[in-house]
Amino acid sequence: LSCQAGTSLCHAASNVTNPFLQLDLGDNKNVTRIRIYNRQDCCQEQLGRHEVWVGLAAEGPTHGYNTRCYSSTAAADAAIVDMACPAGPLEGRYVYLRLPGSGRTLHLLEVEVFLLEVDDCPPPPPCPSPPPVLPCEIAALGHAQRFTTNFDLQRTSLTFVPCGSAGYTLCVQSSPAALPDPPSGAARTLSLSDDSSLALNIGASFTFFGQAYTSLHVGSNGYITFGSGDSDYSESLSNHFRKPRISALYDDLNPSVHGTVQYEVLDGSQEGARLVVTWHGVAEYGTRNTNTFQVALFLATGWIRVSWGDVAVIDAVVGLSAGATPANFQQTDFSAVTDCSNTTL
């Protein structure tokens, strides 16, 4: 950007693609608003469509470390454009005014950047009492429940957190959006017929009840097994505990009649890399009802999240198995366990 000597009239080279002005604030600041003073001697219409970007990158406005504050179109005779970042203050050292498109000319008089000062911040709220920490219980070796007349976990998620090799703690959370990880366009479909299972390489090591596995078996009847596959359709607690197993909706299901079973690996920055297997709209054997549920295996932590959308079956087995029925086993009422929002895992 160059300015005419002895005046405040500034301009950039004419007819260029995506011209921009870079302002270096010297350090990271919280930018709240930008005010642009347009030239008044001529060329006011040149401002037109413009964008303001804020961020850490000096390489240019659209670098991945920068965030767009706003995009707008100024009136042809605008003398001043004053805009706040709609999403709130943006942190960064560099502020950019960019004119997108080809054949653009950047004509400006002055740009003001407004910052969030420390004194502008409201006092922080008092620290809440920390939530209780779920204990590691040996009884958690056998978290399982058999439903016979009323499946009550629709639109909820259960999160199982490993306690060494002893077992798992868990909490429950409602999921109004049905599934936390809806299958994306990159999800792969497993060709499962009635009473079948397919081996699946995890792509990393996943620890289940203290044992590391690099593969698993997805069953058409609503479960995942480790070590070997299973095609059993008779949902019972004794059958559930015969193998190392995650029973999401152990029942006699038939995806060859209706529905799909898909899997994908998600590299979410917030929740961590996870393998997600989803049974979507799968029918119960002998019917065309639909049942949607999924299992997410968090590869780094060993966490397991089992989630249900709309479920039509009324009888099923849900839970984890280390491969044998635990001593003094008692069923877990999953709908009555601690809410995830009220605990620290």
PDB file of N, CA, C and O in Angstrom, residues 273-337:
ATOM      1  N   ALA A 273      -9.189 -39.757  17.705  1.00  0.00           N
ATOM      2  CA  ALA A 273      -9.423 -40.740  16.651  1.00  0.00           C
ATOM      3  C   ALA A 273     -10.270 -41.884  17.189  1.00  0.00           C
ATOM      4  O   ALA A 273     -10.048 -42.386  18.294  1.00  0.00           O
ATOM      5  N   ARG A 274     -11.243 -42.323  16.389  1.00  0.00           N
ATOM      6  CA  ARG A 274     -12.138 -43.381  16.815  1.00  0.00           C
ATOM      7  C   ARG A 274     -12.645 -44.161  15.607  1.00  0.00           C
ATOM      8  O   ARG A 274     -12.844 -43.608  14.525  1.00  0.00           O
ATOM      9  N   LEU A 275     -12.828 -45.453  15.818  1.00  0.00           N
ATOM     10  CA  LEU A 275     -13.459 -46.309  14.830  1.00  0.00           C
ATOM     11  C   LEU A 275     -14.940 -46.376  15.163  1.00  0.00           C
ATOM     12  O   LEU A 275     -15.319 -46.708  16.294  1.00  0.00           O
ATOM     13  N   VAL A 276     -15.783 -46.059  14.197  1.00  0.00           N
ATOM     14  CA  VAL A 276     -17.223 -45.997  14.425  1.00  0.00           C
ATOM     15  C   VAL A 276     -17.916 -47.025  13.533  1.00  0.00           C
ATOM     16  O   VAL A 276     -17.719 -47.035  12.316  1.00  0.00           O
ATOM     17  N   VAL A 277     -18.704 -47.893  14.151  1.00  0.00           N
ATOM     18  CA  VAL A 277     -19.513 -48.870  13.417  1.00  0.00           C
ATOM     19  C   VAL A 277     -20.977 -48.519  13.657  1.00  0.00           C
ATOM     20  O   VAL A 277     -21.412 -48.380  14.803  1.00  0.00           O
ATOM     21  N   THR A 278     -21.739 -48.377  12.571  1.00  0.00           N
ATOM     22  CA  THR A 278     -23.131 -47.947  12.669  1.00  0.00           C
ATOM     23  C   THR A 278     -24.048 -48.949  11.981  1.00  0.00           C
ATOM     24  O   THR A 278     -23.830 -49.303  10.817  1.00  0.00           O
ATOM     25  N   TRP A 279     -25.047 -49.429  12.719  1.00  0.00           N
ATOM     26  CA  TRP A 279     -26.149 -50.199  12.156  1.00  0.00           C
ATOM     27  C   TRP A 279     -27.279 -49.199  11.908  1.00  0.00           C
ATOM     28  O   TRP A 279     -27.851 -48.649  12.852  1.00  0.00           O
ATOM     29  N   HIS A 280     -27.615 -48.946  10.659  1.00  0.00           N
ATOM     30  CA  HIS A 280     -28.572 -47.887  10.341  1.00  0.00           C
ATOM     31  C   HIS A 280     -29.827 -48.486   9.717  1.00  0.00           C
ATOM     32  O   HIS A 280     -29.796 -49.062   8.622  1.00  0.00           O
ATOM     33  N   GLY A 281     -30.949 -48.348  10.432  1.00  0.00           N
ATOM     34  CA  GLY A 281     -32.219 -48.813   9.901  1.00  0.00           C
ATOM     35  C   GLY A 281     -32.295 -50.311   9.683  1.00  0.00           C
ATOM     36  O   GLY A 281     -33.022 -50.778   8.789  1.00  0.00           O
ATOM     37  N   VAL A 282     -31.555 -51.094  10.485  1.00  0.00           N
ATOM     38  CA  VAL A 282     -31.513 -52.541  10.296  1.00  0.00           C
ATOM     39  C   VAL A 282     -32.798 -53.181  10.838  1.00  0.00           C
ATOM     40  O   VAL A 282     -33.275 -52.834  11.928  1.00  0.00           O
ATOM     41  N   ALA A 283     -33.331 -54.128  10.093  1.00  0.00           N
ATOM     42  CA  ALA A 283     -34.596 -54.756  10.459  1.00  0.00           C
ATOM     43  C   ALA A 283     -34.390 -55.911  11.432  1.00  0.00           C
ATOM     44  O   ALA A 283     -33.376 -56.617  11.387  1.00  0.00           O
ATOM     45  N   GLU A 284     -35.372 -56.102  12.294  1.00  0.00           N
ATOM     46  CA  GLU A 284     -35.432 -57.303  13.117  1.00  0.00           C
ATOM     47  C   GLU A 284     -35.883 -58.460  12.226  1.00  0.00           C
ATOM     48  O   GLU A 284     -36.695 -58.281  11.308  1.00  0.00           O
ATOM     49  N   TYR A 285     -35.353 -59.659  12.498  1.00  0.00           N
ATOM     50  CA  TYR A 285     -35.684 -60.819  11.668  1.00  0.00           C
ATOM     51  C   TYR A 285     -37.197 -61.037  11.622  1.00  0.00           C
ATOM     52  O   TYR A 285     -37.892 -60.967  12.636  1.00  0.00           O
ATOM     53  N   GLY A 286     -37.699 -61.303  10.419  1.00  0.00           N
ATOM     54  CA  GLY A 286     -39.114 -61.568  10.236  1.00  0.00           C
ATOM     55  C   GLY A 286     -39.982 -60.328  10.189  1.00  0.00           C
ATOM     56  O   GLY A 286     -41.209 -60.431  10.121  1.00  0.00           O
ATOM     57  N   THR A 287     -39.364 -59.143  10.237  1.00  0.00           N
ATOM     58  CA  THR A 287     -40.117 -57.887  10.189  1.00  0.00           C
ATOM     59  C   THR A 287     -39.418 -56.932   9.224  1.00  0.00           C
ATOM     60  O   THR A 287     -38.358 -57.237   8.684  1.00  0.00           O
ATOM     61  N   ARG A 288     -40.012 -55.786   9.049  1.00  0.00           N
ATOM     62  CA  ARG A 288     -39.356 -54.700   8.321  1.00  0.00           C
ATOM     63  C   ARG A 288     -39.247 -53.456   9.212  1.00  0.00           C
ATOM     64  O   ARG A 288     -39.185 -52.333   8.729  1.00  0.00           O
ATOM     65  N   ASN A 289     -39.258 -53.682  10.538  1.00  0.00           N
ATOM     66  CA  ASN A 289     -39.044 -52.529  11.419  1.00  0.00           C
ATOM     67  C   ASN A 289     -37.592 -52.070  11.306  1.00  0.00           C
ATOM     68  O   ASN A 289     -36.745 -52.751  10.704  1.00  0.00           O
ATOM     69  N   THR A 290     -37.278 -50.921  11.839  1.00  0.00           N
ATOM     70  CA  THR A 290     -35.931 -50.366  11.679  1.00  0.00           C
ATOM     71  C   THR A 290     -35.324 -50.029  13.037  1.00  0.00           C
ATOM     72  O   THR A 290     -36.011 -49.558  13.948  1.00  0.00           O
ATOM     73  N   ASN A 291     -34.005 -50.262  13.120  1.00  0.00           N
ATOM     74  CA  ASN A 291     -33.264 -50.046  14.358  1.00  0.00           C
ATOM     75  C   ASN A 291     -31.916 -49.414  14.026  1.00  0.00           C
ATOM     76  O   ASN A 291     -31.168 -49.944  13.203  1.00  0.00           O
ATOM     77  N   THR A 292     -31.636 -48.281  14.651  1.00  0.00           N
ATOM     78  CA  THR A 292     -30.417 -47.526  14.361  1.00  0.00           C
ATOM     79  C   THR A 292     -29.601 -47.359  15.640  1.00  0.00           C
ATOM     80  O   THR A 292     -30.124 -46.872  16.655  1.00  0.00           O
ATOM     81  N   PHE A 293     -28.308 -47.740  15.582  1.00  0.00           N
ATOM     82  CA  PHE A 293     -27.436 -47.638  16.754  1.00  0.00           C
ATOM     83  C   PHE A 293     -25.991 -47.705  16.277  1.00  0.00           C
ATOM     84  O   PHE A 293     -25.714 -48.035  15.109  1.00  0.00           O
ATOM     85  N   GLN A 294     -25.041 -47.378  17.164  1.00  0.00           N
ATOM     86  CA  GLN A 294     -23.635 -47.387  16.758  1.00  0.00           C
ATOM     87  C   GLN A 294     -22.723 -47.603  17.948  1.00  0.00           C
ATOM     88  O   GLN A 294     -23.094 -47.368  19.103  1.00  0.00           O
ATOM     89  N   VAL A 295     -21.490 -48.034  17.635  1.00  0.00           N
ATOM     90  CA  VAL A 295     -20.426 -48.205  18.618  1.00  0.00           C
ATOM     91  C   VAL A 295     -19.224 -47.396  18.145  1.00  0.00           C
ATOM     92  O   VAL A 295     -18.819 -47.498  16.981  1.00  0.00           O
ATOM     93  N   ALA A 296     -18.663 -46.573  19.036  1.00  0.00           N
ATOM     94  CA  ALA A 296     -17.442 -45.805  18.742  1.00  0.00           C
ATOM     95  C   ALA A 296     -16.345 -46.286  19.674  1.00  0.00           C
ATOM     96  O   ALA A 296     -16.510 -46.279  20.900  1.00  0.00           O
ATOM     97  N   LEU A 297     -15.210 -46.720  19.101  1.00  0.00           N
ATOM     98  CA  LEU A 297     -14.052 -47.167  19.866  1.00  0.00           C
ATOM     99  C   LEU A 297     -12.984 -46.078  19.786  1.00  0.00           C
ATOM    100  O   LEU A 297     -12.452 -45.796  18.698  1.00  0.00           O
ATOM    101  N   PHE A 298     -12.650 -45.463  20.918  1.00  0.00           N
ATOM    102  CA  PHE A 298     -11.655 -44.398  20.949  1.00  0.00           C
ATOM    103  C   PHE A 298     -10.281 -45.049  21.081  1.00  0.00           C
ATOM    104  O   PHE A 298      -9.946 -45.637  22.109  1.00  0.00           O
ATOM    105  N   LEU A 299      -9.486 -44.936  20.021  1.00  0.00           N
ATOM    106  CA  LEU A 299      -8.295 -45.761  19.876  1.00  0.00           C
ATOM    107  C   LEU A 299      -7.206 -45.422  20.878  1.00  0.00           C
ATOM    108  O   LEU A 299      -6.475 -46.299  21.330  1.00  0.00           O
ATOM    109  N   ALA A 300      -7.060 -44.162  21.239  1.00  0.00           N
ATOM    110  CA  ALA A 300      -5.966 -43.776  22.135  1.00  0.00           C
ATOM    111  C   ALA A 300      -6.288 -44.061  23.594  1.00  0.00           C
ATOM    112  O   ALA A 300      -5.398 -44.390  24.383  1.00  0.00           O
ATOM    113  N   THR A 301      -7.542 -43.941  23.979  1.00  0.00           N
ATOM    114  CA  THR A 301      -7.909 -44.022  25.397  1.00  0.00           C
ATOM    115  C   THR A 301      -8.574 -45.332  25.786  1.00  0.00           C
ATOM    116  O   THR A 301      -8.642 -45.663  26.972  1.00  0.00           O
ATOM    117  N   GLY A 302      -9.101 -46.081  24.805  1.00  0.00           N
ATOM    118  CA  GLY A 302      -9.835 -47.288  25.118  1.00  0.00           C
ATOM    119  C   GLY A 302     -11.273 -47.045  25.521  1.00  0.00           C
ATOM    120  O   GLY A 302     -11.989 -47.977  25.895  1.00  0.00           O
ATOM    121  N   TRP A 303     -11.722 -45.789  25.442  1.00  0.00           N
ATOM    122  CA  TRP A 303     -13.116 -45.478  25.759  1.00  0.00           C
ATOM    123  C   TRP A 303     -14.028 -46.144  24.727  1.00  0.00           C
ATOM    124  O   TRP A 303     -13.661 -46.339  23.562  1.00  0.00           O
ATOM    125  N   ILE A 304     -15.236 -46.457  25.150  1.00  0.00           N
ATOM    126  CA  ILE A 304     -16.253 -47.042  24.271  1.00  0.00           C
ATOM    127  C   ILE A 304     -17.534 -46.240  24.446  1.00  0.00           C
ATOM    128  O   ILE A 304     -17.983 -46.024  25.574  1.00  0.00           O
ATOM    129  N   ARG A 305     -18.105 -45.791  23.330  1.00  0.00           N
ATOM    130  CA  ARG A 305     -19.379 -45.087  23.380  1.00  0.00           C
ATOM    131  C   ARG A 305     -20.399 -45.845  22.529  1.00  0.00           C
ATOM    132  O   ARG A 305     -20.190 -46.045  21.341  1.00  0.00           O
ATOM    133  N   VAL A 306     -21.467 -46.280  23.185  1.00  0.00           N
ATOM    134  CA  VAL A 306     -22.547 -46.979  22.499  1.00  0.00           C
ATOM    135  C   VAL A 306     -23.754 -46.043  22.470  1.00  0.00           C
ATOM    136  O   VAL A 306     -24.166 -45.524  23.514  1.00  0.00           O
ATOM    137  N   SER A 307     -24.313 -45.828  21.280  1.00  0.00           N
ATOM    138  CA  SER A 307     -25.393 -44.854  21.118  1.00  0.00           C
ATOM    139  C   SER A 307     -26.538 -45.475  20.342  1.00  0.00           C
ATOM    140  O   SER A 307     -26.335 -46.333  19.479  1.00  0.00           O
ATOM    141  N   TRP A 308     -27.740 -45.004  20.653  1.00  0.00           N
ATOM    142  CA  TRP A 308     -28.940 -45.504  19.991  1.00  0.00           C
ATOM    143  C   TRP A 308     -29.736 -44.332  19.419  1.00  0.00           C
ATOM    144  O   TRP A 308     -29.880 -43.291  20.056  1.00  0.00           O
ATOM    145  N   GLY A 309     -30.254 -44.535  18.221  1.00  0.00           N
ATOM    146  CA  GLY A 309     -31.214 -43.606  17.645  1.00  0.00           C
ATOM    147  C   GLY A 309     -32.612 -44.143  17.905  1.00  0.00           C
ATOM    148  O   GLY A 309     -32.977 -44.442  19.036  1.00  0.00           O
ATOM    149  N   ASP A 310     -33.390 -44.307  16.840  1.00  0.00           N
ATOM    150  CA  ASP A 310     -34.724 -44.893  16.969  1.00  0.00           C
ATOM    151  C   ASP A 310     -34.618 -46.411  16.920  1.00  0.00           C
ATOM    152  O   ASP A 310     -34.023 -46.974  15.987  1.00  0.00           O
ATOM    153  N   VAL A 311     -35.168 -47.071  17.926  1.00  0.00           N
ATOM    154  CA  VAL A 311     -35.088 -48.523  18.055  1.00  0.00           C
ATOM    155  C   VAL A 311     -36.500 -49.072  18.179  1.00  0.00           C
ATOM    156  O   VAL A 311     -37.292 -48.605  19.002  1.00  0.00           O
ATOM    157  N   ALA A 312     -36.803 -50.096  17.361  1.00  0.00           N
ATOM    158  CA  ALA A 312     -38.142 -50.684  17.369  1.00  0.00           C
ATOM    159  C   ALA A 312     -38.219 -51.962  18.196  1.00  0.00           C
ATOM    160  O   ALA A 312     -39.297 -52.318  18.679  1.00  0.00           O
ATOM    161  N   VAL A 313     -37.100 -52.684  18.347  1.00  0.00           N
ATOM    162  CA  VAL A 313     -37.156 -53.945  19.084  1.00  0.00           C
ATOM    163  C   VAL A 313     -37.441 -53.661  20.561  1.00  0.00           C
ATOM    164  O   VAL A 313     -37.139 -52.581  21.077  1.00  0.00           O
ATOM    165  N   ILE A 314     -38.020 -54.635  21.227  1.00  0.00           N
ATOM    166  CA  ILE A 314     -38.301 -54.476  22.655  1.00  0.00           C
ATOM    167  C   ILE A 314     -37.470 -55.437  23.494  1.00  0.00           C
ATOM    168  O   ILE A 314     -37.377 -55.288  24.710  1.00  0.00           O
ATOM    169  N   ASP A 315     -36.857 -56.456  22.849  1.00  0.00           N
ATOM    170  CA  ASP A 315     -36.040 -57.433  23.575  1.00  0.00           C
ATOM    171  C   ASP A 315     -34.639 -57.444  22.980  1.00  0.00           C
ATOM    172  O   ASP A 315     -34.467 -57.559  21.774  1.00  0.00           O
ATOM    173  N   ALA A 316     -33.630 -57.298  23.829  1.00  0.00           N
ATOM    174  CA  ALA A 316     -32.250 -57.261  23.375  1.00  0.00           C
ATOM    175  C   ALA A 316     -31.329 -57.337  24.584  1.00  0.00           C
ATOM    176  O   ALA A 316     -31.760 -57.164  25.727  1.00  0.00           O
ATOM    177  N   VAL A 317     -30.043 -57.596  24.332  1.00  0.00           N
ATOM    178  CA  VAL A 317     -29.018 -57.550  25.374  1.00  0.00           C
ATOM    179  C   VAL A 317     -28.060 -56.416  25.033  1.00  0.00           C
ATOM    180  O   VAL A 317     -27.646 -56.261  23.876  1.00  0.00           O
ATOM    181  N   VAL A 318     -27.707 -55.633  26.038  1.00  0.00           N
ATOM    182  CA  VAL A 318     -26.767 -54.516  25.895  1.00  0.00           C
ATOM    183  C   VAL A 318     -25.689 -54.680  26.952  1.00  0.00           C
ATOM    184  O   VAL A 318     -25.992 -55.014  28.108  1.00  0.00           O
ATOM    185  N   GLY A 319     -24.422 -54.408  26.579  1.00  0.00           N
ATOM    186  CA  GLY A 319     -23.373 -54.415  27.595  1.00  0.00           C
ATOM    187  C   GLY A 319     -22.033 -54.868  27.068  1.00  0.00           C
ATOM    188  O   GLY A 319     -21.835 -55.081  25.870  1.00  0.00           O
ATOM    189  N   LEU A 320     -21.075 -55.020  27.989  1.00  0.00           N
ATOM    190  CA  LEU A 320     -19.720 -55.462  27.688  1.00  0.00           C
ATOM    191  C   LEU A 320     -19.472 -56.825  28.304  1.00  0.00           C
ATOM    192  O   LEU A 320     -20.003 -57.150  29.366  1.00  0.00           O
ATOM    193  N   SER A 321     -18.620 -57.596  27.650  1.00  0.00           N
ATOM    194  CA  SER A 321     -18.228 -58.907  28.165  1.00  0.00           C
ATOM    195  C   SER A 321     -16.739 -59.102  27.976  1.00  0.00           C
ATOM    196  O   SER A 321     -16.204 -58.836  26.895  1.00  0.00           O
ATOM    197  N   ALA A 322     -16.068 -59.597  29.034  1.00  0.00           N
ATOM    198  CA  ALA A 322     -14.647 -59.936  28.933  1.00  0.00           C
ATOM    199  C   ALA A 322     -14.448 -61.339  28.401  1.00  0.00           C
ATOM    200  O   ALA A 322     -13.315 -61.757  28.157  1.00  0.00           O
ATOM    201  N   GLY A 323     -15.541 -62.106  28.223  1.00  0.00           N
ATOM    202  CA  GLY A 323     -15.442 -63.458  27.696  1.00  0.00           C
ATOM    203  C   GLY A 323     -15.881 -64.524  28.668  1.00  0.00           C
ATOM    204  O   GLY A 323     -15.772 -65.717  28.365  1.00  0.00           O
ATOM    205  N   ALA A 324     -16.353 -64.130  29.824  1.00  0.00           N
ATOM    206  CA  ALA A 324     -16.850 -65.083  30.817  1.00  0.00           C
ATOM    207  C   ALA A 324     -17.827 -64.356  31.735  1.00  0.00           C
ATOM    208  O   ALA A 324     -17.702 -63.149  31.950  1.00  0.00           O
ATOM    209  N   THR A 325     -18.774 -65.103  32.281  1.00  0.00           N
ATOM    210  CA  THR A 325     -19.728 -64.495  33.206  1.00  0.00           C
ATOM    211  C   THR A 325     -19.028 -64.156  34.512  1.00  0.00           C
ATOM    212  O   THR A 325     -18.424 -65.033  35.138  1.00  0.00           O
ATOM    213  N   PRO A 326     -19.063 -62.899  34.954  1.00  0.00           N
ATOM    214  CA  PRO A 326     -18.376 -62.522  36.192  1.00  0.00           C
ATOM    215  C   PRO A 326     -19.017 -63.191  37.411  1.00  0.00           C
ATOM    216  O   PRO A 326     -20.210 -63.489  37.423  1.00  0.00           O
ATOM    217  N   ALA A 327     -18.204 -63.420  38.414  1.00  0.00           N
ATOM    218  CA  ALA A 327     -18.727 -63.945  39.672  1.00  0.00           C
ATOM    219  C   ALA A 327     -19.680 -62.926  40.292  1.00  0.00           C
ATOM    220  O   ALA A 327     -19.455 -61.718  40.211  1.00  0.00           O
ATOM    221  N   ASN A 328     -20.747 -63.433  40.885  1.00  0.00           N
ATOM    222  CA  ASN A 328     -21.731 -62.585  41.565  1.00  0.00           C
ATOM    223  C   ASN A 328     -22.302 -61.509  40.631  1.00  0.00           C
ATOM    224  O   ASN A 328     -22.556 -60.378  41.036  1.00  0.00           O
ATOM    225  N   PHE A 329     -22.486 -61.879  39.351  1.00  0.00           N
ATOM    226  CA  PHE A 329     -22.976 -60.906  38.373  1.00  0.00           C
ATOM    227  C   PHE A 329     -24.386 -60.441  38.704  1.00  0.00           C
ATOM    228  O   PHE A 329     -25.257 -61.239  39.062  1.00  0.00           O
ATOM    229  N   GLN A 330     -24.606 -59.154  38.578  1.00  0.00           N
ATOM    230  CA  GLN A 330     -25.926 -58.554  38.671  1.00  0.00           C
ATOM    231  C   GLN A 330     -26.100 -57.601  37.496  1.00  0.00           C
ATOM    232  O   GLN A 330     -25.168 -56.882  37.126  1.00  0.00           O
ATOM    233  N   GLN A 331     -27.287 -57.580  36.926  1.00  0.00           N
ATOM    234  CA  GLN A 331     -27.541 -56.722  35.774  1.00  0.00           C
ATOM    235  C   GLN A 331     -27.425 -55.243  36.162  1.00  0.00           C
ATOM    236  O   GLN A 331     -27.684 -54.860  37.304  1.00  0.00           O
ATOM    237  N   THR A 332     -27.041 -54.435  35.179  1.00  0.00           N
ATOM    238  CA  THR A 332     -26.965 -52.995  35.346  1.00  0.00           C
ATOM    239  C   THR A 332     -28.164 -52.344  34.682  1.00  0.00           C
ATOM    240  O   THR A 332     -28.464 -52.635  33.517  1.00  0.00           O
ATOM    241  N   ASP A 333     -28.871 -51.491  35.414  1.00  0.00           N
ATOM    242  CA  ASP A 333     -29.944 -50.702  34.813  1.00  0.00           C
ATOM    243  C   ASP A 333     -29.302 -49.478  34.157  1.00  0.00           C
ATOM    244  O   ASP A 333     -29.018 -48.480  34.799  1.00  0.00           O
ATOM    245  N   PHE A 334     -29.042 -49.558  32.848  1.00  0.00           N
ATOM    246  CA  PHE A 334     -28.274 -48.517  32.177  1.00  0.00           C
ATOM    247  C   PHE A 334     -28.975 -47.163  32.197  1.00  0.00           C
ATOM    248  O   PHE A 334     -28.315 -46.121  32.225  1.00  0.00           O
ATOM    249  N   SER A 335     -30.281 -47.149  32.164  1.00  0.00           N
ATOM    250  CA  SER A 335     -30.988 -45.865  32.152  1.00  0.00           C
ATOM    251  C   SER A 335     -30.881 -45.149  33.488  1.00  0.00           C
ATOM    252  O   SER A 335     -31.199 -43.958  33.586  1.00  0.00           O
ATOM    253  N   ALA A 336     -30.412 -45.848  34.527  1.00  0.00           N
ATOM    254  CA  ALA A 336     -30.349 -45.256  35.862  1.00  0.00           C
ATOM    255  C   ALA A 336     -28.935 -44.917  36.305  1.00  0.00           C
ATOM    256  O   ALA A 336     -28.742 -44.455  37.434  1.00  0.00           O
ATOM    257  N   VAL A 337     -27.922 -45.120  35.449  1.00  0.00           N
ATOM    258  CA  VAL A 337     -26.555 -44.818  35.864  1.00  0.00           C
ATOM    259  C   VAL A 337     -26.325 -43.311  35.858  1.00  0.00           C
ATOM    260  O   VAL A 337     -27.152 -42.529  35.385  1.00  0.00           O
TER     261      VAL A 337
END
